[in-house]
Amino acid sequence: MDLRTAFSCALLLVTLLPPSVNASSKMYIVYIGERKHDDPSVVTSSHHDILTSIFGSKDEALESIVYSYKHGFSGFAAMLTESQAETLAKFPEVTSVKPNTYHEPHTTRSWDFLGLGVSQQPPEQHGLLQKANYGEDVIIGVIDSGIWPESLSFDDTGYGPVPTRWKGVCQVGQAWNTTSCNRKIIGARWYSGGVTEEVLKDNYLSPRDLSGHGTHVASTIAGGEVWNVSYKGSGLGAGVARGGAPRSRLGVYKVCWEGGSCQEAAILAAIDDAINDGVDILSLSLGGGAGEEIFGSLHAVLRGIPVVFSGGNDGPMPSTVNNAVPWVTTVAASTMDRSFPTLMTLGNKEKLVGQSLHYNTSVISSDFKGLVHARSCDVQALASSNVTGKIVLCYAPGEAQVALIDAMILTVEAGANGLIFAQNAANNLDNLGACGRFMPCVLVDFEIAQRIASYWKRTGNPVVMVSSTVTVVGNGVLAPRVASFSSRGPSAEFPYILKPDVAAPGVSILAAVRGSYVLLSGTSMACPHVSAVTALLKSVHRNWSPAMIKSAMVTTASLTDRFGMPIQAEGFPRKLADPFDFGGGHINPDRAVDPGLVYDVDARQEGCSGAPP
């Protein structure tokens, strides 16, 4: 067995979960391998027998087990002491015993940008979306923070019966009953085992999504058409919201809890259930740190289920990518041809542009305001500057800068009337929504910030006027670019495997959260774009394996932007993107449907002892 095979077969690497009720024990994941029995109850019974031999009591064994993995593979998660875990690791049938870990969760224009607009193709031509019949009846499993079923994106009007191959359930719970599922959300499960009572009391004990992350992801993948949508109803980003595979079905698996992250043990349980439920695709917009891989995903791929992961948000530093196991598709985040420019006019009539979500009419003013440069905008800098009623520039290259959210809070508390915040890339607008209620907050890059600072320095009475934000799409925006936050390769765990695999839109994506539509950024938002394209390709090419679908996307990806210039990667400094930034390039769905050549891989032929015959 070579090194690559050894890594592919080392199925579980995890770290630590907070202790259970018994302070001397914690959750461990015991991986056994492929099932030795077709009957899941027999597999579970074997797990009980193993634990009984450790505890000496069947009652204690049953009490200790949290999850039994019995469909896609064999193993379990249980509360064990360190000595019990060490004893289990010596059993001949046990492949590995590792502590549990936490993972973190890593939106209208993007599909048009990718060439998958509903009305973009001439009547006589058909692109991937039409060839796939909009993803009709493809079942996509979303492992995330749950879903908000009342969102218009999940209306099932016009859908036929649930596919007969679906074996999943609609697990009831708090603010969720069997009618919360429908012909769009055809199944939902939630996994609370091992989550502390403190976390659970602040969450819905059901598949209902509190954070909004899972809802945003699911609607990006499979949301139906919703007309006249914009960011929080403001008119920004207005258009038709829909998912990339709008006629597909959703199976929802809630493993992420607000305030408690996403447990490895629960993720594995969700993968195991999803395999048995009959999903066609698995989408996971989550991950741990570099090197913390979810090896159990191999069992889904071995059963013909493509698995798509986000690559992480720790860029632009190298070797920060995670979810880098070779059998999954790992996604980097890119910008698209939409921006939210905000005009800033200085007292010398110079006009500069940043980005903002400045739409609240109650805080929009057409007057010039005093301008003050408070450098890093920490408490000391603000206290030493007269910022009351003024617009504050936060710009401190070479120094440790406060986070944007801290700068917003501190400037509001100091009585400022606006904030101009400099950062390396001025297009991650996620946190600006909270600011807009109080004052305009504008993001600028360091070049623009330096021009504002120079004006402030040489002017006795510097002033600035911030206009309201507008939406610009199309050729006026240079795109795509690899987002600065997108994690870069090579993988620290698998340096010989090129990761990420492909890039997709992940900056300022508009999608559903509860009953509204909001902008979010991250590889979490890029991942569902690739999941949807995977679903469309699966619909057209039912006989393609996960590796073939992945190869079609990677080998047809674009290396140039819409103007024919090489795609750039935001960073320190900006540079031409390379394979460690975006893998094969930026996804091109219509080329992927007919790539000319696809590559296949069969892990069963690699000598994996854990793979089925």
Coordinates of C-alpha atoms in Angstrom, one line a residue:
M1 CA 0.0 0.0 0.0
D2 CA 1.5 3.3 -1.1
L3 CA 1.4 6.6 0.9
R4 CA -1.6 8.0 -0.9
T5 CA -3.6 4.8 -0.2
A6 CA -2.6 4.8 3.4
F7 CA -3.9 8.3 3.9
S8 CA -7.1 7.5 1.9
C9 CA -7.7 4.6 4.2
A10 CA -6.9 6.3 7.5
L11 CA -10.6 6.9 8.1
L12 CA -10.8 9.4 11.1
L13 CA -8.8 12.3 12.4
V14 CA -10.5 14.3 15.1
T15 CA -9.8 16.3 18.3
L16 CA -11.7 17.2 21.5
L17 CA -15.3 17.8 22.6
P18 CA -16.2 19.3 26.0
P19 CA -16.8 16.7 28.7
S20 CA -20.1 15.0 29.3
V21 CA -22.0 14.7 32.6
N22 CA -19.3 12.4 33.7
A23 CA -16.3 14.7 34.0
S24 CA -13.8 11.8 33.5
S25 CA -15.3 10.7 30.2
K26 CA -15.6 12.4 26.8
M27 CA -16.9 11.6 23.4
Y28 CA -14.8 9.3 21.2
I29 CA -15.5 8.1 17.7
V30 CA -14.8 4.4 17.2
Y31 CA -14.4 3.5 13.5
I32 CA -14.7 -0.1 12.5
G33 CA -14.9 0.0 8.7
E34 CA -17.3 -1.5 6.3
R35 CA -20.4 -3.2 7.6
K36 CA -20.2 -7.0 8.1
H37 CA -24.0 -7.3 8.1
D38 CA -26.7 -6.0 5.8
D39 CA -29.1 -5.6 8.7
P40 CA -28.5 -2.3 10.5
S41 CA -29.9 -3.7 13.7
V42 CA -27.3 -6.4 13.7
V43 CA -24.6 -3.8 13.2
T44 CA -25.9 -1.8 16.1
S45 CA -26.1 -4.9 18.3
S46 CA -22.4 -5.6 17.6
H47 CA -21.6 -2.1 18.8
H48 CA -23.5 -2.8 22.0
D49 CA -21.6 -6.0 22.5
I50 CA -18.2 -4.3 22.1
L51 CA -19.1 -1.7 24.6
T52 CA -20.6 -4.2 27.0
S53 CA -17.3 -6.0 27.1
I54 CA -15.7 -2.7 28.1
F55 CA -18.2 -1.6 30.7
G56 CA -19.1 -5.1 32.0
S57 CA -22.8 -4.0 31.9
K58 CA -25.2 -3.8 28.9
D59 CA -27.1 -1.0 30.6
E60 CA -24.0 1.1 31.0
A61 CA -23.0 0.3 27.4
L62 CA -26.4 1.5 26.1
E63 CA -26.1 4.6 28.2
S64 CA -22.7 5.5 26.9
I65 CA -23.4 5.2 23.2
V66 CA -24.4 8.5 21.4
Y67 CA -24.5 7.5 17.7
S68 CA -24.4 4.1 16.0
Y69 CA -23.1 4.3 12.4
K70 CA -24.8 1.3 10.7
H71 CA -25.8 2.2 7.2
G72 CA -22.9 3.5 5.1
F73 CA -20.2 2.1 7.4
S74 CA -19.8 0.6 10.9
G75 CA -18.7 2.5 14.0
F76 CA -20.1 4.5 16.9
A77 CA -19.6 7.5 19.0
A78 CA -19.7 6.9 22.8
M79 CA -18.8 8.6 26.1
L80 CA -15.6 6.9 27.3
T81 CA -12.8 7.5 29.7
E82 CA -9.3 7.7 28.2
S83 CA -8.4 4.2 29.5
Q84 CA -11.6 2.7 28.0
A85 CA -10.7 4.3 24.7
E86 CA -7.2 2.9 24.8
T87 CA -8.6 -0.6 25.5
L88 CA -11.1 -0.3 22.6
A89 CA -8.3 0.7 20.3
K90 CA -6.7 -2.7 20.9
F91 CA -9.7 -4.7 19.7
P92 CA -8.8 -6.5 16.4
E93 CA -12.1 -5.4 14.7
V94 CA -11.5 -1.7 15.6
T95 CA -9.7 0.4 13.0
S96 CA -9.3 3.6 15.0
V97 CA -10.5 5.4 18.2
K98 CA -10.2 9.1 18.2
P99 CA -11.7 12.0 20.3
N100 CA -14.5 14.0 18.8
T101 CA -14.0 17.5 17.4
Y102 CA -16.0 20.6 16.5
H103 CA -16.3 22.0 13.0
E104 CA -17.5 25.5 12.0
P105 CA -20.0 26.5 9.3
H106 CA -17.6 27.8 6.7
T107 CA -26.5 34.1 -2.7
T108 CA -29.7 36.4 -7.0
R109 CA -27.0 37.4 -9.5
S110 CA -24.6 34.5 -9.1
W111 CA -26.4 32.0 -11.4
D112 CA -26.7 34.6 -14.2
F113 CA -23.0 35.3 -13.8
L114 CA -22.3 31.5 -14.2
G115 CA -24.3 31.3 -17.3
L116 CA -27.2 29.4 -15.7
G117 CA -29.9 32.1 -16.0
V118 CA -33.3 30.8 -16.6
S119 CA -33.8 33.0 -19.7
Q120 CA -30.2 33.4 -20.9
Q121 CA -30.2 30.6 -23.5
P122 CA -31.9 31.3 -26.9
P123 CA -35.0 29.1 -27.5
E124 CA -33.1 26.9 -30.0
Q125 CA -30.2 26.3 -27.6
H126 CA -30.1 24.5 -24.3
G127 CA -27.5 24.8 -21.6
L128 CA -26.9 22.7 -18.6
L129 CA -29.8 24.0 -16.7
Q130 CA -32.3 23.1 -19.4
K131 CA -30.6 19.8 -20.2
A132 CA -30.9 18.8 -16.6
N133 CA -34.5 19.9 -16.5
Y134 CA -33.6 22.3 -13.6
G135 CA -32.4 19.4 -11.5
E136 CA -35.8 17.7 -11.4
D137 CA -36.1 15.2 -8.6
V138 CA -32.3 15.1 -7.8
I139 CA -32.2 14.7 -4.0
I140 CA -29.5 16.9 -2.3
G141 CA -28.6 16.3 1.3
V142 CA -27.5 19.4 3.1
I143 CA -25.6 18.9 6.3
D144 CA -25.6 22.2 8.2
S145 CA -27.6 24.2 10.8
G146 CA -31.1 23.1 9.6
I147 CA -33.6 25.0 7.5
W148 CA -36.5 27.6 7.8
P149 CA -39.3 25.8 6.0
E150 CA -41.6 28.8 5.7
S151 CA -39.2 30.6 3.4
L152 CA -40.7 31.2 0.0
S153 CA -37.7 29.6 -1.5
F154 CA -39.0 26.2 -0.3
D155 CA -42.6 26.4 -1.6
D156 CA -43.5 23.1 -3.1
T157 CA -46.3 24.3 -5.4
G158 CA -46.1 22.4 -8.7
Y159 CA -44.0 19.6 -7.4
G160 CA -44.9 16.0 -8.0
P161 CA -44.9 13.2 -5.4
V162 CA -41.7 12.6 -3.3
P163 CA -39.4 10.2 -5.3
T164 CA -40.2 6.6 -4.3
R165 CA -36.5 5.8 -3.7
W166 CA -36.4 8.3 -0.8
K167 CA -36.3 6.4 2.6
G168 CA -35.7 9.4 4.9
V169 CA -37.9 10.7 7.7
C170 CA -39.3 14.1 8.8
Q171 CA -38.1 14.1 12.5
V172 CA -40.4 16.3 14.6
G173 CA -39.3 18.7 17.3
Q174 CA -39.6 22.2 18.7
A175 CA -41.5 24.4 16.2
W176 CA -41.4 21.6 13.7
N177 CA -44.0 18.9 12.9
T178 CA -44.5 16.5 10.0
T179 CA -46.2 19.3 7.9
S180 CA -42.9 21.3 8.1
C181 CA -41.6 18.9 5.4
N182 CA -43.2 19.0 2.0
R183 CA -42.5 18.0 -1.5
K184 CA -39.5 20.3 -1.6
I185 CA -38.0 19.6 1.8
I186 CA -38.7 15.9 1.7
G187 CA -36.9 14.9 4.9
A188 CA -35.2 16.4 7.9
R189 CA -33.2 15.1 10.9
W190 CA -31.5 16.7 13.8
Y191 CA -28.6 15.5 15.9
S192 CA -28.2 16.7 19.5
G193 CA -26.3 13.9 21.1
G194 CA -23.3 15.2 23.1
V195 CA -24.4 18.8 22.8
T196 CA -24.4 20.5 26.2
E197 CA -27.7 21.5 27.8
E198 CA -26.5 25.1 27.9
V199 CA -26.2 25.2 24.1
L200 CA -29.4 23.3 23.5
K201 CA -31.6 25.6 25.7
D202 CA -30.8 28.5 23.3
N203 CA -31.6 26.5 20.1
Y204 CA -34.6 24.9 18.4
L205 CA -34.6 21.2 19.4
S206 CA -35.6 20.3 15.8
P207 CA -34.4 20.8 12.2
R208 CA -35.5 24.5 12.4
D209 CA -32.6 26.8 11.6
L210 CA -31.7 29.4 14.2
S211 CA -28.5 30.9 12.7
G212 CA -29.8 31.0 9.1
H213 CA -26.6 29.5 7.7
G214 CA -28.2 26.2 6.6
T215 CA -31.2 28.0 5.1
H216 CA -29.0 30.3 3.1
V217 CA -27.0 27.3 1.8
A218 CA -30.1 25.2 0.9
S219 CA -31.8 28.1 -0.9
T220 CA -28.6 28.7 -2.9
I221 CA -28.6 25.1 -4.0
A222 CA -32.2 24.3 -4.6
G223 CA -34.4 27.3 -3.8
G224 CA -37.4 27.9 -6.2
E225 CA -37.9 31.1 -8.0
V226 CA -38.9 34.0 -5.8
W227 CA -39.5 37.3 -7.6
N228 CA -38.8 40.9 -6.5
V229 CA -36.2 39.9 -3.8
S230 CA -33.6 42.3 -2.5
Y231 CA -31.3 42.6 0.5
K232 CA -33.6 42.9 3.5
G233 CA -36.2 44.5 1.2
S234 CA -34.0 47.5 0.6
G235 CA -33.8 47.4 -3.2
L236 CA -30.1 46.5 -3.1
G237 CA -29.3 43.4 -5.2
A238 CA -32.9 43.3 -6.5
G239 CA -33.9 40.5 -8.8
V240 CA -35.2 36.9 -8.8
A241 CA -33.8 34.7 -6.1
R242 CA -33.4 31.0 -6.9
G243 CA -31.1 28.1 -6.5
G244 CA -28.9 26.6 -9.1
A245 CA -31.0 23.4 -9.3
P246 CA -34.4 24.8 -8.5
R247 CA -36.4 21.7 -9.2
S248 CA -34.3 19.4 -7.0
R249 CA -35.4 18.1 -3.6
L250 CA -33.8 18.6 -0.2
G251 CA -32.9 16.3 2.6
V252 CA -31.9 18.3 5.6
Y253 CA -29.5 17.2 8.4
K254 CA -29.0 19.6 11.3
V255 CA -25.6 19.0 12.9
C256 CA -24.7 22.7 13.7
W257 CA -25.9 24.4 16.8
E258 CA -25.8 28.2 17.5
G259 CA -23.1 28.6 20.2
G260 CA -22.0 25.0 19.9
S261 CA -20.5 24.5 16.4
C262 CA -20.8 21.2 14.5
Q263 CA -19.7 18.0 16.1
E264 CA -17.7 15.5 14.1
A265 CA -19.7 12.6 15.6
A266 CA -23.0 14.2 14.5
I267 CA -21.6 14.9 11.0
L268 CA -20.7 11.2 10.6
A269 CA -24.2 10.2 11.9
A270 CA -25.7 12.5 9.3
I271 CA -23.6 11.1 6.5
D272 CA -24.5 7.6 7.6
D273 CA -28.2 8.4 7.6
A274 CA -28.1 10.3 4.3
I275 CA -26.5 7.3 2.6
N276 CA -29.4 5.1 3.7
D277 CA -32.1 7.8 3.1
G278 CA -31.2 7.9 -0.6
V279 CA -29.6 11.3 -1.3
D280 CA -27.9 11.8 -4.7
I281 CA -25.5 14.6 -3.6
L282 CA -24.1 15.7 -0.2
S283 CA -23.3 19.3 0.5
L284 CA -21.3 20.4 3.5
S285 CA -20.4 24.1 4.0
L286 CA -18.4 23.5 7.2
G287 CA -15.0 22.4 8.3
G288 CA -12.4 22.4 11.1
G289 CA -8.9 23.7 10.9
A290 CA -6.4 22.7 8.3
G291 CA -5.8 19.0 8.7
E292 CA -9.1 18.1 10.4
E293 CA -10.7 16.0 7.7
I294 CA -14.0 14.2 7.7
F295 CA -12.8 10.9 6.4
G296 CA -16.2 9.2 6.8
S297 CA -17.2 11.0 3.6
L298 CA -15.4 8.3 1.6
H299 CA -18.2 5.9 2.3
A300 CA -20.7 8.1 0.6
V301 CA -18.5 8.5 -2.4
L302 CA -18.0 4.7 -2.6
R303 CA -21.7 4.4 -3.0
G304 CA -21.8 6.9 -5.9
I305 CA -22.8 10.0 -3.9
P306 CA -20.7 13.1 -4.8
V307 CA -19.7 15.0 -1.7
V308 CA -19.0 18.8 -2.0
F309 CA -17.2 20.7 0.8
S310 CA -16.2 24.3 1.4
G311 CA -12.5 25.0 1.5
G312 CA -12.3 27.3 4.5
N313 CA -12.1 31.0 5.2
D314 CA -8.5 31.4 6.5
G315 CA -6.9 32.9 3.3
P316 CA -5.0 34.4 1.8
M317 CA -2.2 32.6 3.7
P318 CA -1.0 29.4 2.1
S319 CA -1.6 25.9 3.5
T320 CA -4.9 27.0 5.1
V321 CA -7.3 24.9 3.0
N322 CA -9.3 22.2 4.7
N323 CA -11.6 19.4 3.6
A324 CA -8.8 18.3 1.3
V325 CA -9.3 14.6 1.1
P326 CA -9.0 13.5 -2.5
W327 CA -12.4 12.0 -3.1
V328 CA -14.5 15.1 -2.3
T329 CA -14.8 18.4 -4.3
T330 CA -13.3 21.2 -2.3
V331 CA -14.5 24.7 -3.3
A332 CA -12.8 28.1 -3.2
A333 CA -14.7 31.4 -3.1
S334 CA -14.7 34.1 -5.8
T335 CA -16.3 37.4 -6.5
M336 CA -18.9 37.9 -9.2
D337 CA -20.0 40.8 -11.5
R338 CA -22.1 42.6 -8.9
S339 CA -21.0 45.3 -6.5
F340 CA -22.5 47.9 -4.2
P341 CA -20.6 51.1 -4.9
T342 CA -20.9 54.0 -2.6
L343 CA -19.7 57.5 -3.7
M344 CA -17.7 59.5 -1.3
T345 CA -17.1 63.2 -2.2
L346 CA -14.3 65.0 -0.4
G347 CA -14.3 68.7 0.3
N348 CA -11.8 69.3 -2.6
K349 CA -14.5 67.8 -4.9
E350 CA -12.5 64.6 -5.4
K351 CA -14.8 61.6 -5.8
L352 CA -13.9 58.2 -4.5
V353 CA -15.8 54.9 -4.4
G354 CA -16.0 52.2 -1.8
Q355 CA -18.7 49.6 -1.1
S356 CA -21.4 49.7 1.5
L357 CA -25.0 48.7 2.3
H358 CA -26.0 52.3 3.0
Y359 CA -29.7 52.3 2.2
N360 CA -31.4 53.4 5.5
T361 CA -33.1 56.7 4.6
S362 CA -33.2 57.8 8.2
V363 CA -29.4 58.0 8.3
I364 CA -28.7 59.1 4.7
S365 CA -27.7 62.8 4.5
S366 CA -26.7 64.9 1.5
D367 CA -24.6 67.2 3.6
F368 CA -20.9 67.2 4.1
K369 CA -19.7 66.0 7.5
G370 CA -16.4 66.6 9.2
L371 CA -13.8 64.0 8.5
V372 CA -11.4 62.7 11.1
H373 CA -8.6 60.1 10.7
A374 CA -8.6 57.9 13.8
R375 CA -6.1 55.4 12.5
S376 CA -6.7 52.0 14.1
C377 CA -10.0 53.2 15.7
D378 CA -9.2 51.5 19.0
V379 CA -10.5 53.0 22.2
Q380 CA -7.4 55.2 22.8
A381 CA -7.4 56.5 19.2
L382 CA -11.0 57.5 19.3
A383 CA -10.7 59.1 22.7
S384 CA -7.9 61.3 21.5
S385 CA -9.8 62.4 18.4
N386 CA -12.9 64.6 18.3
V387 CA -15.2 62.2 16.3
T388 CA -18.6 63.3 17.6
G389 CA -20.9 64.0 14.6
K390 CA -18.0 63.3 12.1
I391 CA -17.2 60.5 9.7
V392 CA -14.2 58.5 10.9
L393 CA -11.5 57.0 8.7
C394 CA -9.9 53.8 10.2
Y395 CA -6.7 53.1 8.4
A396 CA -3.6 51.6 10.0
P397 CA -1.4 49.7 7.5
G398 CA 1.4 47.8 9.2
E399 CA -0.4 47.8 12.6
A400 CA -2.7 45.3 14.2
Q401 CA -6.2 46.5 13.1
V402 CA -9.3 46.1 15.1
A403 CA -11.9 44.0 13.5
L404 CA -14.6 45.8 11.4
I405 CA -17.3 44.9 13.9
D406 CA -15.3 46.3 16.8
A407 CA -14.6 49.5 14.8
M408 CA -18.4 49.9 14.1
I409 CA -19.3 49.5 17.7
L410 CA -16.6 51.8 19.0
T411 CA -17.3 54.6 16.5
V412 CA -21.1 54.5 17.2
E413 CA -20.4 54.6 21.0
A414 CA -18.1 57.6 20.4
G415 CA -20.9 59.5 18.7
A416 CA -19.5 59.3 15.1
N417 CA -21.8 59.9 12.1
G418 CA -20.1 57.5 9.8
L419 CA -17.2 55.1 9.3
I420 CA -14.8 54.5 6.4
F421 CA -13.0 51.3 7.0
A422 CA -9.9 50.2 5.1
Q423 CA -9.1 46.6 4.5
N424 CA -7.2 44.6 1.9
A425 CA -10.3 43.7 -0.1
A426 CA -13.4 46.0 0.1
N427 CA -16.0 43.5 -1.0
N428 CA -16.9 41.4 2.1
L429 CA -20.0 43.3 3.2
D430 CA -21.5 40.8 5.7
N431 CA -21.1 42.8 8.8
L432 CA -22.2 46.1 7.4
G433 CA -26.0 45.4 7.8
A434 CA -25.8 46.1 11.6
C435 CA -24.0 49.4 11.0
G436 CA -26.6 50.7 8.5
R437 CA -29.2 51.3 11.2
F438 CA -27.0 53.9 12.9
M439 CA -24.8 55.5 10.2
P440 CA -23.1 54.9 6.9
C441 CA -20.2 52.4 7.0
V442 CA -18.1 52.1 3.8
L443 CA -15.4 49.6 3.0
V444 CA -12.4 50.8 1.0
D445 CA -9.1 49.3 0.0
F446 CA -5.8 50.7 1.2
E447 CA -5.2 52.8 -1.9
I448 CA -8.5 54.7 -1.5
A449 CA -7.9 55.0 2.2
Q450 CA -4.5 56.5 1.5
R451 CA -6.0 59.2 -0.8
I452 CA -8.6 60.1 1.9
A453 CA -5.9 60.2 4.6
S454 CA -3.7 62.5 2.4
Y455 CA -6.6 64.9 1.9
W456 CA -7.3 64.9 5.6
K457 CA -3.6 65.6 6.5
R458 CA -3.2 68.6 4.2
T459 CA -6.6 70.2 4.8
G460 CA -7.4 72.5 7.6
N461 CA -11.1 71.6 7.7
P462 CA -11.6 68.3 6.0
V463 CA -15.1 67.2 5.1
V464 CA -16.7 64.3 3.3
M465 CA -20.2 63.4 2.0
V466 CA -21.3 59.8 1.7
S467 CA -24.0 59.1 -0.9
S468 CA -26.5 56.2 -0.7
T469 CA -25.4 52.8 -2.1
V470 CA -26.4 51.6 -5.6
T471 CA -26.2 48.2 -7.2
V472 CA -24.0 47.7 -10.3
V473 CA -23.9 44.5 -12.3
G474 CA -22.2 43.4 -15.5
N475 CA -19.2 44.7 -17.3
G476 CA -18.6 47.5 -14.9
V477 CA -17.3 45.0 -12.3
L478 CA -14.0 43.2 -12.8
A479 CA -14.8 39.6 -12.0
P480 CA -14.2 36.9 -11.0
R481 CA -11.4 37.2 -8.5
V482 CA -10.5 34.7 -5.8
A483 CA -11.7 36.2 -2.5
S484 CA -9.0 37.2 0.0
F485 CA -10.6 35.1 2.7
S486 CA -10.7 32.0 0.6
S487 CA -8.3 29.4 2.1
R488 CA -5.3 28.5 0.0
G489 CA -3.4 25.3 -0.7
P490 CA -1.4 23.2 -0.5
S491 CA -3.1 21.2 2.2
A492 CA -1.0 20.7 5.3
E493 CA -2.5 17.2 5.7
F494 CA -2.2 16.1 2.0
P495 CA 0.5 18.3 0.4
Y496 CA 0.7 16.0 -2.6
I497 CA -3.0 16.6 -3.5
L498 CA -3.9 19.7 -5.3
K499 CA -6.6 21.6 -3.3
P500 CA -8.9 23.4 -3.6
D501 CA -10.5 21.8 -6.7
V502 CA -12.5 24.7 -8.2
A503 CA -13.7 28.2 -7.4
A504 CA -17.3 29.5 -7.4
P505 CA -19.1 32.7 -6.4
G506 CA -18.9 33.2 -2.6
V507 CA -18.9 37.0 -2.0
S508 CA -22.1 38.9 -1.2
I509 CA -24.4 36.1 -2.1
L510 CA -28.1 36.9 -1.7
A511 CA -30.2 34.0 -0.4
A512 CA -32.9 33.1 2.2
V513 CA -32.5 33.5 5.9
R514 CA -35.7 33.0 7.9
G515 CA -38.4 35.1 6.0
S516 CA -35.9 37.5 4.4
Y517 CA -33.0 37.5 2.0
V518 CA -29.6 38.6 3.1
L519 CA -26.0 38.9 1.8
L520 CA -23.4 36.5 3.1
S521 CA -19.9 35.7 2.1
G522 CA -17.6 32.7 2.6
T523 CA -16.6 29.5 1.0
S524 CA -19.8 28.3 2.7
M525 CA -21.6 30.3 0.0
A526 CA -19.3 29.0 -2.8
C527 CA -19.9 25.4 -1.9
P528 CA -23.6 25.3 -2.6
H529 CA -23.0 26.7 -6.1
V530 CA -20.8 23.7 -6.9
S531 CA -23.3 21.4 -5.2
A532 CA -26.0 22.6 -7.5
V533 CA -23.9 22.2 -10.6
T534 CA -23.0 18.7 -9.4
A535 CA -26.7 18.0 -9.1
L536 CA -27.4 19.3 -12.7
L537 CA -24.5 17.2 -14.1
K538 CA -25.8 14.1 -12.2
S539 CA -29.2 14.7 -13.7
V540 CA -27.8 14.8 -17.2
H541 CA -25.3 12.0 -16.7
R542 CA -26.8 9.5 -14.4
N543 CA -24.1 6.9 -14.9
W544 CA -21.2 9.3 -14.1
S545 CA -19.4 8.5 -10.9
P546 CA -18.5 11.2 -8.3
A547 CA -14.9 11.3 -9.7
M548 CA -16.2 11.8 -13.3
I549 CA -18.5 14.7 -12.3
K550 CA -15.6 16.3 -10.4
S551 CA -13.2 15.9 -13.3
A552 CA -15.7 17.5 -15.7
M553 CA -16.0 20.6 -13.5
V554 CA -12.2 20.9 -12.8
T555 CA -11.0 20.3 -16.4
T556 CA -13.4 22.8 -18.0
A557 CA -13.0 25.5 -15.4
S558 CA -12.0 29.0 -16.6
L559 CA -8.6 30.5 -16.1
T560 CA -9.6 33.9 -17.4
D561 CA -12.2 36.5 -16.4
R562 CA -15.1 37.8 -18.5
F563 CA -12.7 40.2 -20.3
G564 CA -10.3 37.4 -21.2
M565 CA -7.7 38.4 -18.7
P566 CA -6.1 35.9 -16.2
I567 CA -8.1 35.7 -13.0
Q568 CA -6.5 37.4 -10.1
A569 CA -6.4 36.4 -6.4
E570 CA -6.9 39.0 -3.7
G571 CA -4.2 39.0 -1.1
F572 CA -1.1 40.7 0.1
P573 CA -0.6 41.9 -2.6
R574 CA -3.1 40.9 -5.3
K575 CA -1.6 38.5 -7.8
L576 CA -2.5 36.2 -10.6
A577 CA -4.4 33.2 -9.3
D578 CA -2.6 29.9 -9.3
P579 CA -3.9 26.3 -8.7
F580 CA -3.5 26.7 -4.9
D581 CA -5.9 29.6 -5.0
F582 CA -8.6 28.1 -7.3
G583 CA -7.6 24.6 -8.3
G584 CA -8.6 24.0 -11.9
G585 CA -10.1 27.5 -12.2
H586 CA -13.5 29.2 -12.0
I587 CA -16.4 26.8 -12.5
N588 CA -18.0 26.9 -16.0
P589 CA -21.2 24.9 -15.8
D590 CA -22.2 24.8 -19.5
R591 CA -18.7 23.6 -20.5
A592 CA -18.8 20.9 -17.8
V593 CA -21.8 19.2 -19.2
D594 CA -19.8 18.1 -22.3
P595 CA -16.1 18.1 -21.3
G596 CA -15.0 15.7 -24.0
L597 CA -13.1 13.5 -21.5
V598 CA -13.8 12.5 -17.9
Y599 CA -11.6 10.8 -15.4
D600 CA -12.7 8.1 -13.1
V601 CA -11.2 6.6 -9.9
D602 CA -12.3 3.5 -8.1
A603 CA -11.2 3.5 -4.5
R604 CA -12.0 -0.2 -4.2
Q605 CA -9.0 -0.9 -6.5
E606 CA -6.6 1.1 -4.4
G607 CA -6.2 -1.6 -1.7
C608 CA -8.2 0.1 1.0
S609 CA -8.9 -2.4 3.7
G610 CA -12.0 -0.5 4.7
A611 CA -13.5 -0.4 1.2
P612 CA -16.2 -2.9 0.2
P613 CA -15.4 -5.7 -2.2

